CSV table of C-alpha atoms in Angstrom, one decimal:
chain,number,residue,atom,x,y,z
A,1,UNK,CA,-21.8,-29.0,16.9
A,2,UNK,CA,-23.8,-31.4,19.1
A,3,UNK,CA,-24.7,-29.8,22.4
A,4,UNK,CA,-26.8,-32.7,23.7
A,5,UNK,CA,-23.8,-33.9,25.9
A,6,UNK,CA,-23.7,-30.5,27.6
A,7,UNK,CA,-27.5,-30.3,28.2
A,8,UNK,CA,-27.6,-33.9,29.6
A,9,UNK,CA,-24.7,-33.0,31.9
A,10,UNK,CA,-26.5,-29.9,33.3
A,11,UNK,CA,-29.8,-31.8,33.8
A,12,UNK,CA,-28.1,-34.5,35.7
A,13,UNK,CA,-26.3,-32.2,38.1
A,14,UNK,CA,-29.0,-32.3,40.9
A,15,UNK,CA,-29.3,-36.1,40.9
A,16,UNK,CA,-25.6,-36.6,40.8
A,17,UNK,CA,-25.1,-34.2,43.6
A,18,UNK,CA,-26.9,-36.6,46.0
A,19,UNK,CA,-24.5,-39.3,44.9
A,20,UNK,CA,-21.3,-37.3,45.7
A,21,UNK,CA,-19.2,-38.3,48.7
A,22,UNK,CA,-19.8,-36.6,52.0
A,23,UNK,CA,-16.7,-34.5,51.6
A,24,UNK,CA,-18.0,-32.9,48.4
A,25,UNK,CA,-21.4,-32.3,50.0
A,26,UNK,CA,-19.7,-30.7,53.0
A,27,UNK,CA,-17.7,-28.5,50.6
A,28,UNK,CA,-20.9,-27.4,48.8
A,29,UNK,CA,-22.3,-26.5,52.2
A,30,UNK,CA,-19.3,-24.5,53.3
A,31,UNK,CA,-18.1,-22.9,50.0
A,32,UNK,CA,-20.9,-23.1,47.4
A,33,UNK,CA,-19.1,-20.3,45.3
A,34,UNK,CA,-15.9,-22.3,45.0
A,35,UNK,CA,-17.8,-25.3,43.9
A,36,UNK,CA,-19.6,-23.2,41.3
A,37,UNK,CA,-16.3,-22.0,40.0
A,38,UNK,CA,-15.0,-25.5,39.8
A,39,UNK,CA,-18.1,-26.7,37.9
A,40,UNK,CA,-17.7,-23.8,35.4
A,41,UNK,CA,-14.1,-24.6,34.8
A,42,UNK,CA,-15.0,-28.3,34.2
A,43,UNK,CA,-17.7,-27.2,31.7
A,44,UNK,CA,-15.2,-24.9,29.9
A,45,UNK,CA,-12.7,-27.8,29.6
A,46,UNK,CA,-15.4,-30.0,28.1
A,47,UNK,CA,-16.3,-27.3,25.5
A,48,UNK,CA,-12.6,-26.7,24.6
A,49,UNK,CA,-12.1,-30.5,24.2
A,50,UNK,CA,-15.1,-30.8,21.9
A,51,UNK,CA,-13.9,-27.8,19.8
A,52,UNK,CA,-10.4,-29.2,19.4
A,53,UNK,CA,-11.7,-32.6,18.3
A,54,UNK,CA,-14.1,-31.0,15.8
A,55,UNK,CA,-11.3,-28.7,14.4
A,56,UNK,CA,-8.9,-31.7,14.0
A,57,UNK,CA,-11.5,-33.7,12.1
A,58,UNK,CA,-12.1,-30.7,9.8
A,59,UNK,CA,-8.4,-30.2,9.1
A,60,UNK,CA,-8.0,-33.9,8.4
A,61,UNK,CA,-10.7,-33.6,5.8
A,62,UNK,CA,-13.1,-36.0,7.5
A,63,UNK,CA,-16.8,-35.6,6.6
A,64,UNK,CA,-18.9,-34.0,9.3
A,65,UNK,CA,-22.2,-35.4,8.0
A,66,UNK,CA,-23.0,-39.1,7.9
A,67,UNK,CA,-24.3,-38.9,4.3
A,68,UNK,CA,-21.1,-37.4,2.7
A,69,UNK,CA,-20.3,-39.3,-0.5
A,70,UNK,CA,-16.7,-38.2,-1.1
A,71,UNK,CA,-13.9,-40.0,0.8
A,72,UNK,CA,-11.0,-38.2,2.4
A,73,UNK,CA,-8.4,-39.2,-0.2
A,74,UNK,CA,-10.7,-38.5,-3.1
A,75,UNK,CA,-11.4,-35.0,-1.9
A,76,UNK,CA,-7.7,-34.2,-1.4
A,77,UNK,CA,-6.9,-35.5,-4.9
A,78,UNK,CA,-9.8,-33.6,-6.5
A,79,UNK,CA,-8.8,-30.4,-4.8
A,80,UNK,CA,-5.1,-30.7,-6.0
A,81,UNK,CA,-6.3,-31.4,-9.5
A,82,UNK,CA,-8.6,-28.3,-9.3
A,83,UNK,CA,-5.6,-26.1,-8.4
A,84,UNK,CA,-3.6,-27.3,-11.4
A,85,UNK,CA,-6.6,-26.9,-13.8
A,86,UNK,CA,-7.3,-23.4,-12.5
A,87,UNK,CA,-3.7,-22.3,-12.9
A,88,UNK,CA,-3.8,-23.4,-16.6
A,89,UNK,CA,-7.2,-21.7,-17.2
A,90,UNK,CA,-6.1,-18.4,-15.7
A,91,UNK,CA,-3.0,-18.3,-17.8
A,92,UNK,CA,-5.0,-19.0,-21.0
A,93,UNK,CA,-7.8,-16.6,-20.2
A,94,UNK,CA,-5.4,-13.7,-19.9
A,95,UNK,CA,-4.4,-14.2,-23.6
A,96,UNK,CA,-7.9,-14.5,-24.8
A,97,UNK,CA,-9.1,-11.4,-23.0
A,98,UNK,CA,-6.7,-9.1,-24.9
A,99,UNK,CA,-9.0,-8.9,-28.0
A,100,UNK,CA,-10.9,-6.0,-26.4
A,101,UNK,CA,-7.9,-3.7,-26.2
A,102,UNK,CA,-5.0,-2.6,-28.4
A,103,UNK,CA,-2.5,-3.7,-25.8
A,104,UNK,CA,-2.7,-7.1,-24.2
A,105,UNK,CA,-4.0,-7.2,-20.7
A,106,UNK,CA,-1.4,-8.0,-18.0
A,107,UNK,CA,-1.7,-11.7,-17.1
A,108,UNK,CA,-3.0,-12.2,-13.6
A,109,UNK,CA,-0.8,-13.8,-11.0
A,110,UNK,CA,-1.2,-17.6,-10.8
A,111,UNK,CA,-2.9,-19.2,-7.8
A,112,UNK,CA,-0.9,-20.3,-4.9
A,113,UNK,CA,-0.9,-24.0,-4.5
A,114,UNK,CA,-2.9,-24.6,-1.4
A,115,UNK,CA,-6.0,-26.6,-0.6
A,116,UNK,CA,-7.5,-24.2,2.0
A,117,UNK,CA,-8.9,-20.9,0.9
A,118,UNK,CA,-6.4,-18.1,0.8
A,119,UNK,CA,-7.2,-15.0,2.8
A,120,UNK,CA,-8.5,-12.1,0.8
A,121,UNK,CA,-6.0,-9.2,1.0
A,122,UNK,CA,-7.4,-5.9,-0.2
A,123,UNK,CA,-6.3,-2.3,0.5
A,124,UNK,CA,-8.5,0.6,1.3
A,125,UNK,CA,-8.7,3.7,-0.8
A,126,UNK,CA,-6.7,5.6,1.9
A,127,UNK,CA,-4.0,3.0,1.6
A,128,UNK,CA,-3.8,3.5,-2.1
A,129,UNK,CA,-3.6,7.3,-1.8
A,130,UNK,CA,-1.1,7.3,1.0
A,131,UNK,CA,1.3,5.0,-0.9
A,132,UNK,CA,1.4,7.5,-3.7
A,133,UNK,CA,2.1,10.7,-1.8
A,134,UNK,CA,5.8,10.4,-2.4
A,135,UNK,CA,7.2,11.8,-5.7
A,136,UNK,CA,7.7,9.1,-8.3
A,137,UNK,CA,10.4,9.1,-11.0
A,138,UNK,CA,9.1,8.3,-14.5
A,139,UNK,CA,12.2,6.2,-15.1
A,140,UNK,CA,11.1,3.8,-12.4
A,141,UNK,CA,8.2,2.5,-14.4
A,142,UNK,CA,8.7,3.7,-18.0
A,143,UNK,CA,6.6,5.9,-20.2
A,144,UNK,CA,2.9,5.1,-20.6
A,145,UNK,CA,1.9,4.2,-24.1
A,146,UNK,CA,-1.7,5.3,-24.9
A,147,UNK,CA,-4.1,2.6,-26.0
A,148,UNK,CA,-6.8,4.9,-27.5
A,149,UNK,CA,-6.7,7.7,-30.0
A,150,UNK,CA,-9.8,9.7,-29.3
A,151,UNK,CA,-9.7,13.4,-30.4
A,152,UNK,CA,-11.2,15.0,-27.3
A,153,UNK,CA,-12.2,14.3,-23.7
A,154,UNK,CA,-15.9,14.0,-24.7
A,155,UNK,CA,-15.1,11.0,-26.8
A,156,UNK,CA,-13.3,9.4,-23.9
A,157,UNK,CA,-16.3,10.2,-21.7
A,158,UNK,CA,-18.6,8.4,-24.1
A,159,UNK,CA,-16.3,5.4,-24.3
A,160,UNK,CA,-16.2,5.2,-20.5
A,161,UNK,CA,-20.0,5.2,-20.4
A,162,UNK,CA,-20.1,2.4,-22.9
A,163,UNK,CA,-17.6,0.3,-21.0
A,164,UNK,CA,-19.6,0.7,-17.8
A,165,UNK,CA,-22.8,-0.3,-19.6
A,166,UNK,CA,-20.9,-3.4,-20.9
A,167,UNK,CA,-19.8,-4.2,-17.4
A,168,UNK,CA,-23.3,-4.1,-16.1
A,169,UNK,CA,-24.5,-6.3,-18.9
A,170,UNK,CA,-21.8,-8.9,-18.2
A,171,UNK,CA,-22.5,-8.8,-14.5
A,172,UNK,CA,-26.2,-9.3,-15.2
A,173,UNK,CA,-26.0,-12.0,-17.9
A,174,UNK,CA,-22.9,-14.0,-16.7
A,175,UNK,CA,-22.0,-12.7,-13.3
A,176,UNK,CA,-18.9,-11.0,-11.9
A,177,UNK,CA,-17.9,-14.5,-10.6
A,178,UNK,CA,-18.4,-17.6,-12.7
A,179,UNK,CA,-17.8,-21.3,-12.3
A,180,UNK,CA,-14.4,-22.5,-13.5
A,181,UNK,CA,-15.3,-24.5,-16.6
A,182,UNK,CA,-12.1,-26.6,-16.3
A,183,UNK,CA,-12.4,-27.4,-12.6
A,184,UNK,CA,-12.7,-31.1,-11.9
A,185,UNK,CA,-14.8,-30.6,-8.8
A,186,UNK,CA,-17.9,-28.4,-8.9
A,187,UNK,CA,-19.5,-27.4,-5.6
A,188,UNK,CA,-22.9,-25.9,-5.3
A,189,UNK,CA,-22.7,-22.1,-5.7
A,190,UNK,CA,-22.4,-20.2,-2.5
A,191,UNK,CA,-24.4,-17.0,-3.1
A,192,UNK,CA,-23.1,-15.2,-0.1
A,193,UNK,CA,-19.5,-15.9,-1.0
A,194,UNK,CA,-20.1,-14.9,-4.6
A,195,UNK,CA,-21.6,-11.6,-3.6
A,196,UNK,CA,-18.8,-10.9,-1.2
A,197,UNK,CA,-16.1,-11.6,-3.8
A,198,UNK,CA,-17.9,-9.6,-6.5
A,199,UNK,CA,-18.3,-6.6,-4.2
A,200,UNK,CA,-14.7,-6.8,-3.0
A,201,UNK,CA,-13.3,-7.0,-6.6
A,202,UNK,CA,-15.5,-4.2,-7.9
A,203,UNK,CA,-14.8,-1.9,-4.9
A,204,UNK,CA,-11.0,-2.4,-5.2
A,205,UNK,CA,-11.1,-1.8,-9.0
A,206,UNK,CA,-13.2,1.4,-8.5
A,207,UNK,CA,-10.8,2.7,-5.9
A,208,UNK,CA,-7.9,2.1,-8.2
A,209,UNK,CA,-9.7,3.9,-11.1
A,210,UNK,CA,-10.7,6.8,-8.9
A,211,UNK,CA,-7.2,7.5,-7.7
A,212,UNK,CA,-5.2,6.8,-10.9
A,213,UNK,CA,-2.7,9.6,-11.9
A,214,UNK,CA,-0.1,10.0,-14.6
A,215,UNK,CA,2.6,8.5,-12.4
A,216,UNK,CA,0.6,5.6,-11.0
A,217,UNK,CA,-1.1,4.1,-14.1
A,218,UNK,CA,1.2,1.1,-14.3
A,219,UNK,CA,0.8,0.4,-10.6
A,220,UNK,CA,-2.9,0.5,-10.9
A,221,UNK,CA,-2.8,-2.0,-13.8
A,222,UNK,CA,-0.8,-4.3,-11.6
A,223,UNK,CA,-3.1,-3.8,-8.7
A,224,UNK,CA,-6.1,-4.9,-10.7
A,225,UNK,CA,-4.3,-8.0,-11.8
A,226,UNK,CA,-3.2,-8.8,-8.2
A,227,UNK,CA,-6.8,-8.2,-6.9
A,228,UNK,CA,-8.2,-10.6,-9.4
A,229,UNK,CA,-5.6,-13.2,-8.5
A,230,UNK,CA,-6.2,-12.8,-4.8
A,231,UNK,CA,-10.0,-13.3,-5.1
A,232,UNK,CA,-9.5,-16.2,-7.5
A,233,UNK,CA,-7.3,-17.9,-4.8
A,234,UNK,CA,-10.1,-17.3,-2.3
A,235,UNK,CA,-12.6,-18.9,-4.6
A,236,UNK,CA,-10.3,-21.8,-5.6
A,237,UNK,CA,-11.7,-24.5,-3.5
A,238,UNK,CA,-15.2,-23.5,-4.5
A,239,UNK,CA,-14.4,-24.0,-8.2
A,240,UNK,CA,-15.2,-20.4,-9.1
A,241,UNK,CA,-13.2,-17.4,-10.5
A,242,UNK,CA,-13.6,-13.7,-11.4
A,243,UNK,CA,-15.2,-13.5,-14.8
A,244,UNK,CA,-12.3,-12.7,-17.3
A,245,UNK,CA,-14.6,-10.6,-19.5
A,246,UNK,CA,-15.5,-8.4,-16.5
A,247,UNK,CA,-11.9,-8.1,-15.5
A,248,UNK,CA,-10.9,-7.0,-19.0
A,249,UNK,CA,-13.6,-4.3,-19.0
A,250,UNK,CA,-12.4,-3.0,-15.7
A,251,UNK,CA,-8.8,-2.7,-17.1
A,252,UNK,CA,-10.2,-0.9,-20.1
A,253,UNK,CA,-12.1,1.5,-17.9
A,254,UNK,CA,-8.9,2.2,-15.9
A,255,UNK,CA,-7.0,3.1,-19.1
A,256,UNK,CA,-9.8,5.1,-20.5
A,257,UNK,CA,-10.1,7.1,-17.3
A,258,UNK,CA,-6.4,7.8,-17.2
A,259,UNK,CA,-6.2,8.9,-20.8
A,260,UNK,CA,-9.3,11.0,-20.5
A,261,UNK,CA,-7.6,13.0,-17.6
A,262,UNK,CA,-4.5,13.4,-19.6
A,263,UNK,CA,-6.6,14.7,-22.6
A,264,UNK,CA,-8.3,17.1,-20.2
A,265,UNK,CA,-4.9,18.5,-19.3
A,266,UNK,CA,-4.0,18.9,-22.9
A,267,UNK,CA,-7.3,20.6,-23.7
A,268,UNK,CA,-6.6,23.0,-20.8
A,269,UNK,CA,-3.3,23.9,-22.2
A,270,UNK,CA,-4.8,24.5,-25.6
A,271,UNK,CA,-7.5,26.7,-24.1
A,272,UNK,CA,-4.8,28.7,-22.4
A,273,UNK,CA,-2.9,29.1,-25.6
A,274,UNK,CA,-6.1,30.2,-27.4
A,275,UNK,CA,-6.8,32.7,-24.7
A,276,UNK,CA,-3.3,34.1,-25.1
A,277,UNK,CA,-3.8,34.4,-28.8
A,278,UNK,CA,-7.2,36.1,-28.3
A,279,UNK,CA,-5.6,38.6,-25.9
A,280,UNK,CA,-2.9,39.3,-28.5
A,281,UNK,CA,-5.5,39.8,-31.2
A,282,UNK,CA,-7.2,42.4,-29.0
A,283,UNK,CA,-3.9,44.1,-28.4
A,284,UNK,CA,-3.1,44.0,-32.1
A,285,UNK,CA,-6.3,45.7,-33.0
A,286,UNK,CA,-5.6,48.3,-30.3
A,287,UNK,CA,-2.1,48.8,-31.5
A,288,UNK,CA,-3.3,49.2,-35.1
A,289,UNK,CA,-5.7,51.9,-34.1
A,290,UNK,CA,-3.1,53.8,-32.1
A,291,UNK,CA,-0.6,53.5,-35.0
A,292,UNK,CA,-3.2,55.0,-37.4
A,293,UNK,CA,-3.9,57.9,-35.0
A,294,UNK,CA,-0.1,58.5,-34.6
A,295,UNK,CA,0.3,58.6,-38.4
A,296,UNK,CA,-2.5,61.1,-38.7
A,297,UNK,CA,-1.0,63.3,-35.9
A,298,UNK,CA,2.4,63.3,-37.5
A,299,UNK,CA,1.0,64.1,-40.9
A,300,UNK,CA,-0.7,67.2,-39.4
A,301,UNK,CA,2.5,68.1,-37.6
A,302,UNK,CA,4.6,67.9,-40.8
A,303,UNK,CA,2.2,70.0,-42.7
A,304,UNK,CA,2.2,72.7,-40.0
A,305,UNK,CA,6.0,72.6,-39.8
A,306,UNK,CA,6.3,73.0,-43.6
A,307,UNK,CA,3.9,76.0,-43.6
A,308,UNK,CA,5.7,77.7,-40.8
A,309,UNK,CA,9.1,77.1,-42.5
A,310,UNK,CA,7.9,78.8,-45.7
A,311,UNK,CA,6.7,81.9,-43.8
A,312,UNK,CA,9.8,82.2,-41.6
A,313,UNK,CA,13.2,83.7,-42.6
A,314,UNK,CA,16.8,83.4,-41.5
A,315,UNK,CA,17.7,81.2,-38.6
A,316,UNK,CA,14.1,80.5,-37.6
A,317,UNK,CA,13.4,79.1,-41.1
A,318,UNK,CA,16.4,76.8,-40.8
A,319,UNK,CA,15.2,75.4,-37.5
A,320,UNK,CA,11.7,74.9,-38.7
A,321,UNK,CA,12.9,73.1,-41.8
A,322,UNK,CA,15.0,70.8,-39.6
A,323,UNK,CA,12.0,70.2,-37.4
A,324,UNK,CA,9.9,69.4,-40.4
A,325,UNK,CA,12.5,66.9,-41.7
A,326,UNK,CA,12.6,65.2,-38.3
A,327,UNK,CA,8.8,64.9,-38.2
A,328,UNK,CA,8.9,63.5,-41.8
A,329,UNK,CA,11.2,60.7,-40.7
A,330,UNK,CA,8.9,59.9,-37.7
A,331,UNK,CA,6.0,59.9,-40.1
A,332,UNK,CA,7.6,57.4,-42.3
A,333,UNK,CA,8.3,55.1,-39.3
A,334,UNK,CA,4.7,55.6,-38.1
A,335,UNK,CA,3.3,54.9,-41.6
A,336,UNK,CA,5.3,51.7,-41.9
A,337,UNK,CA,4.2,50.6,-38.4
A,338,UNK,CA,0.5,51.4,-39.2
A,339,UNK,CA,0.7,49.6,-42.5
A,340,UNK,CA,2.2,46.5,-40.8
A,341,UNK,CA,-0.5,46.6,-38.1
A,342,UNK,CA,-3.2,46.7,-40.7
A,343,UNK,CA,-1.7,43.8,-42.6
A,344,UNK,CA,-1.4,41.8,-39.4
A,345,UNK,CA,-5.0,42.4,-38.6
A,346,UNK,CA,-6.1,41.2,-42.0
A,347,UNK,CA,-3.7,38.2,-42.1
A,348,UNK,CA,-4.5,36.0,-39.1
A,349,UNK,CA,-1.2,34.0,-39.5
A,350,UNK,CA,1.1,37.0,-39.8
A,351,UNK,CA,3.5,37.8,-36.9
A,352,UNK,CA,7.0,37.9,-35.5
A,353,UNK,CA,9.1,35.0,-34.5
A,354,UNK,CA,11.5,35.9,-31.7
A,355,UNK,CA,14.6,34.4,-30.1
A,356,UNK,CA,15.4,35.5,-26.6
A,357,UNK,CA,17.6,34.4,-23.6
A,358,UNK,CA,17.8,35.2,-20.0
A,359,UNK,CA,21.1,34.3,-18.4
A,360,UNK,CA,20.1,35.5,-14.9
A,361,UNK,CA,16.9,33.4,-14.9
A,362,UNK,CA,17.9,30.3,-16.9
A,363,UNK,CA,21.6,30.3,-17.2
A,364,UNK,CA,23.8,30.0,-20.3
A,365,UNK,CA,22.7,28.0,-23.3
A,366,UNK,CA,19.0,28.3,-22.7
A,367,UNK,CA,16.8,30.1,-25.4
A,368,UNK,CA,13.1,30.7,-25.7
A,369,UNK,CA,11.6,30.8,-29.2
A,370,UNK,CA,8.1,32.0,-29.8
A,371,UNK,CA,5.8,34.2,-31.8
A,372,UNK,CA,4.0,37.4,-31.2
A,373,UNK,CA,1.3,39.1,-33.4
A,374,UNK,CA,1.8,42.5,-31.9
A,375,UNK,CA,3.2,45.1,-34.4
A,376,UNK,CA,5.9,46.0,-31.9
A,377,UNK,CA,7.5,42.6,-30.8
A,378,UNK,CA,10.0,44.4,-28.5
A,379,UNK,CA,7.1,45.7,-26.4
A,380,UNK,CA,5.7,42.2,-26.2
A,381,UNK,CA,9.1,40.8,-25.1
A,382,UNK,CA,9.4,43.5,-22.5
A,383,UNK,CA,6.0,42.7,-21.1
A,384,UNK,CA,6.9,39.0,-21.1
A,385,UNK,CA,10.0,39.7,-19.0
A,386,UNK,CA,8.2,41.8,-16.5
A,387,UNK,CA,5.6,39.1,-15.8
A,388,UNK,CA,7.6,36.0,-15.2
A,389,UNK,CA,11.4,36.4,-14.7
A,390,UNK,CA,13.5,38.5,-12.3
A,391,UNK,CA,15.6,40.0,-15.2
A,392,UNK,CA,14.8,41.4,-18.6
A,393,UNK,CA,15.1,39.2,-21.7
A,394,UNK,CA,17.9,39.7,-24.2
A,395,UNK,CA,16.6,39.7,-27.8
A,396,UNK,CA,18.7,37.8,-30.4
A,397,UNK,CA,16.2,38.0,-33.3
A,398,UNK,CA,12.7,39.2,-34.3
A,399,UNK,CA,11.7,37.9,-37.7
A,400,UNK,CA,8.5,39.0,-39.5
A,401,UNK,CA,6.6,36.3,-41.4
A,402,UNK,CA,3.3,36.1,-43.1
A,403,UNK,CA,2.9,32.6,-41.5
A,404,UNK,CA,4.6,33.0,-38.2
A,405,UNK,CA,3.0,29.9,-36.7
A,406,UNK,CA,4.3,27.7,-39.5
A,407,UNK,CA,7.8,29.1,-39.2
A,408,UNK,CA,7.7,28.5,-35.5
A,409,UNK,CA,6.6,24.9,-35.9
A,410,UNK,CA,9.3,24.2,-38.4
A,411,UNK,CA,12.0,25.6,-36.1
A,412,UNK,CA,10.5,23.5,-33.2
A,413,UNK,CA,10.7,20.4,-35.3
A,414,UNK,CA,14.4,21.0,-36.2
A,415,UNK,CA,15.3,21.6,-32.6
A,416,UNK,CA,13.0,18.9,-31.1
A,417,UNK,CA,15.9,16.9,-29.6
A,418,UNK,CA,17.0,20.0,-27.7
A,419,UNK,CA,13.7,20.7,-26.0
A,420,UNK,CA,13.8,21.3,-22.3
A,421,UNK,CA,10.2,20.1,-21.8
A,422,UNK,CA,9.4,17.1,-23.9
A,423,UNK,CA,5.7,17.0,-23.0
A,424,UNK,CA,4.8,20.7,-23.5
A,425,UNK,CA,3.7,21.2,-27.1
A,426,UNK,CA,3.6,25.0,-26.7
A,427,UNK,CA,6.7,25.3,-24.5
A,428,UNK,CA,9.5,27.1,-26.5
A,429,UNK,CA,12.6,26.6,-24.3
A,430,UNK,CA,15.6,24.9,-25.8
A,431,UNK,CA,19.0,23.9,-24.5
A,432,UNK,CA,21.0,24.7,-27.6
A,433,UNK,CA,23.8,26.9,-28.8
A,434,UNK,CA,23.0,30.1,-30.7
A,435,UNK,CA,24.9,28.7,-33.7
A,436,UNK,CA,22.4,25.8,-33.9
A,437,UNK,CA,19.5,28.2,-33.9
A,438,UNK,CA,21.2,30.6,-36.3
A,439,UNK,CA,21.9,27.8,-38.8
A,440,UNK,CA,18.2,26.8,-38.8
A,441,UNK,CA,16.8,30.3,-39.1
A,442,UNK,CA,19.1,31.4,-41.9
A,443,UNK,CA,18.1,28.3,-43.8
A,444,UNK,CA,14.5,29.2,-43.5
A,445,UNK,CA,14.9,33.0,-43.7
A,446,UNK,CA,18.1,33.9,-45.5
A,447,UNK,CA,18.0,37.6,-44.7
A,448,UNK,CA,17.3,37.1,-40.9
A,449,UNK,CA,19.3,39.4,-38.6
A,450,UNK,CA,20.5,37.5,-35.5
A,451,UNK,CA,22.5,39.1,-32.7
A,452,UNK,CA,24.9,36.8,-30.8
A,453,UNK,CA,25.4,39.2,-27.8
A,454,UNK,CA,23.6,38.6,-24.5
A,455,UNK,CA,23.9,41.8,-22.5
A,456,UNK,CA,22.1,40.6,-19.4
A,457,UNK,CA,22.6,44.1,-17.9
A,458,UNK,CA,20.3,43.6,-14.9
A,459,UNK,CA,21.9,40.3,-14.0
A,460,UNK,CA,25.5,41.5,-14.2
A,461,UNK,CA,24.8,44.7,-12.3
A,462,UNK,CA,23.2,42.6,-9.6
A,463,UNK,CA,26.3,40.4,-9.3
A,464,UNK,CA,28.5,43.6,-9.1
A,465,UNK,CA,26.4,45.0,-6.3
A,466,UNK,CA,26.6,41.7,-4.4
A,467,UNK,CA,30.4,41.6,-4.8
A,468,UNK,CA,30.6,45.2,-3.6
A,469,UNK,CA,28.4,44.4,-0.5
A,470,UNK,CA,30.6,41.4,0.3
A,471,UNK,CA,33.8,43.4,0.0
A,472,UNK,CA,32.3,46.2,2.1
A,473,UNK,CA,31.2,43.7,4.8
A,474,UNK,CA,34.7,42.2,4.9
């Protein structure tokens, strides 16, 4: 803006003051402050007039410099052509960028047809987090399909590192923003604008990646696409765009980060299952030791009872023989239990498959199917009920198998469409009828004994007490 007019006006004030009419000179003598305010108002009006004139010339597309070579009509025509070319280029670049992933990258939103630069609209990290505090229904956006098949989280970590290194290489060699190769008008690169756009795009992508969760992954993918389109619109008149190769790598980093976190959850569940099995192995060893000690104790007791019965006579001899027979039966049970415990210690896959229900906790038609490696599965089921549910479990079947895990997996596969939790691999709850379970078990283990009764004693007694209390209060 040319300020020479203002400076000349200020310098000429003393000389012009002498040329003013007598009335103005008299006003200056009587009220110099009022005259000063008037002069300030006049100066402000001049500045506003110059600003409006300059803004109107800029909006009309008139050149501000005398040596501008592009005419008004040529510049408007070139800008319109740039918009059309950029739209076509962005649509085609989205297809070409999909080679780096198994699933095609979502195509960025096309530019809005406008000649002036569009405002850059980006959200802060706090905005991203606050928008996701509400619970989201998976049916609102569909089930996420994994794009990578790495075996563990360390492989994902290495892949993320490689993607970030590739991003740095692209940013260094080509730049995060590049010139649009199909634009008809190429303006000189604005380094400040390029840096601002690159930092804004990278920061928004990093914020989306840092806050991605299982129920926001598709929203984050869409956010990256919208951010790219928004910055491309801002750079439209400059003939520059976000580098499609860099955008593709950012999308890949987002998906890798999400799937790594899901793999970490899966590994945590696996570690918990291994810890449970390790605990059961320790209990199995302890139970086997106790069973052997009990067998030895009963052997000694039977021997003593037999010796005493041989020495006794009459009624005493009869009672001692009866006692010896009872101890012998206990010894047989203990021997069988100790033998089974020793076998289970030696066979790492041996165990019991159990089928239990809990009407008071889960309602009718819900069954839990699992395995236990303890020699006494009933004791395991009793402990299971005391830890997690308000009422004891009802046992419908306990089936011994040399490969209990394989038997369990086969039953799980047959009842897969009846799972309550479709994502929990080790979760054994099913909404099925006992007939469905019985049919599958008898097919696999023909001599399996299955009980159809569900006593639910604690639950029914509780209901009876509640009814009694209600009737007494009435």
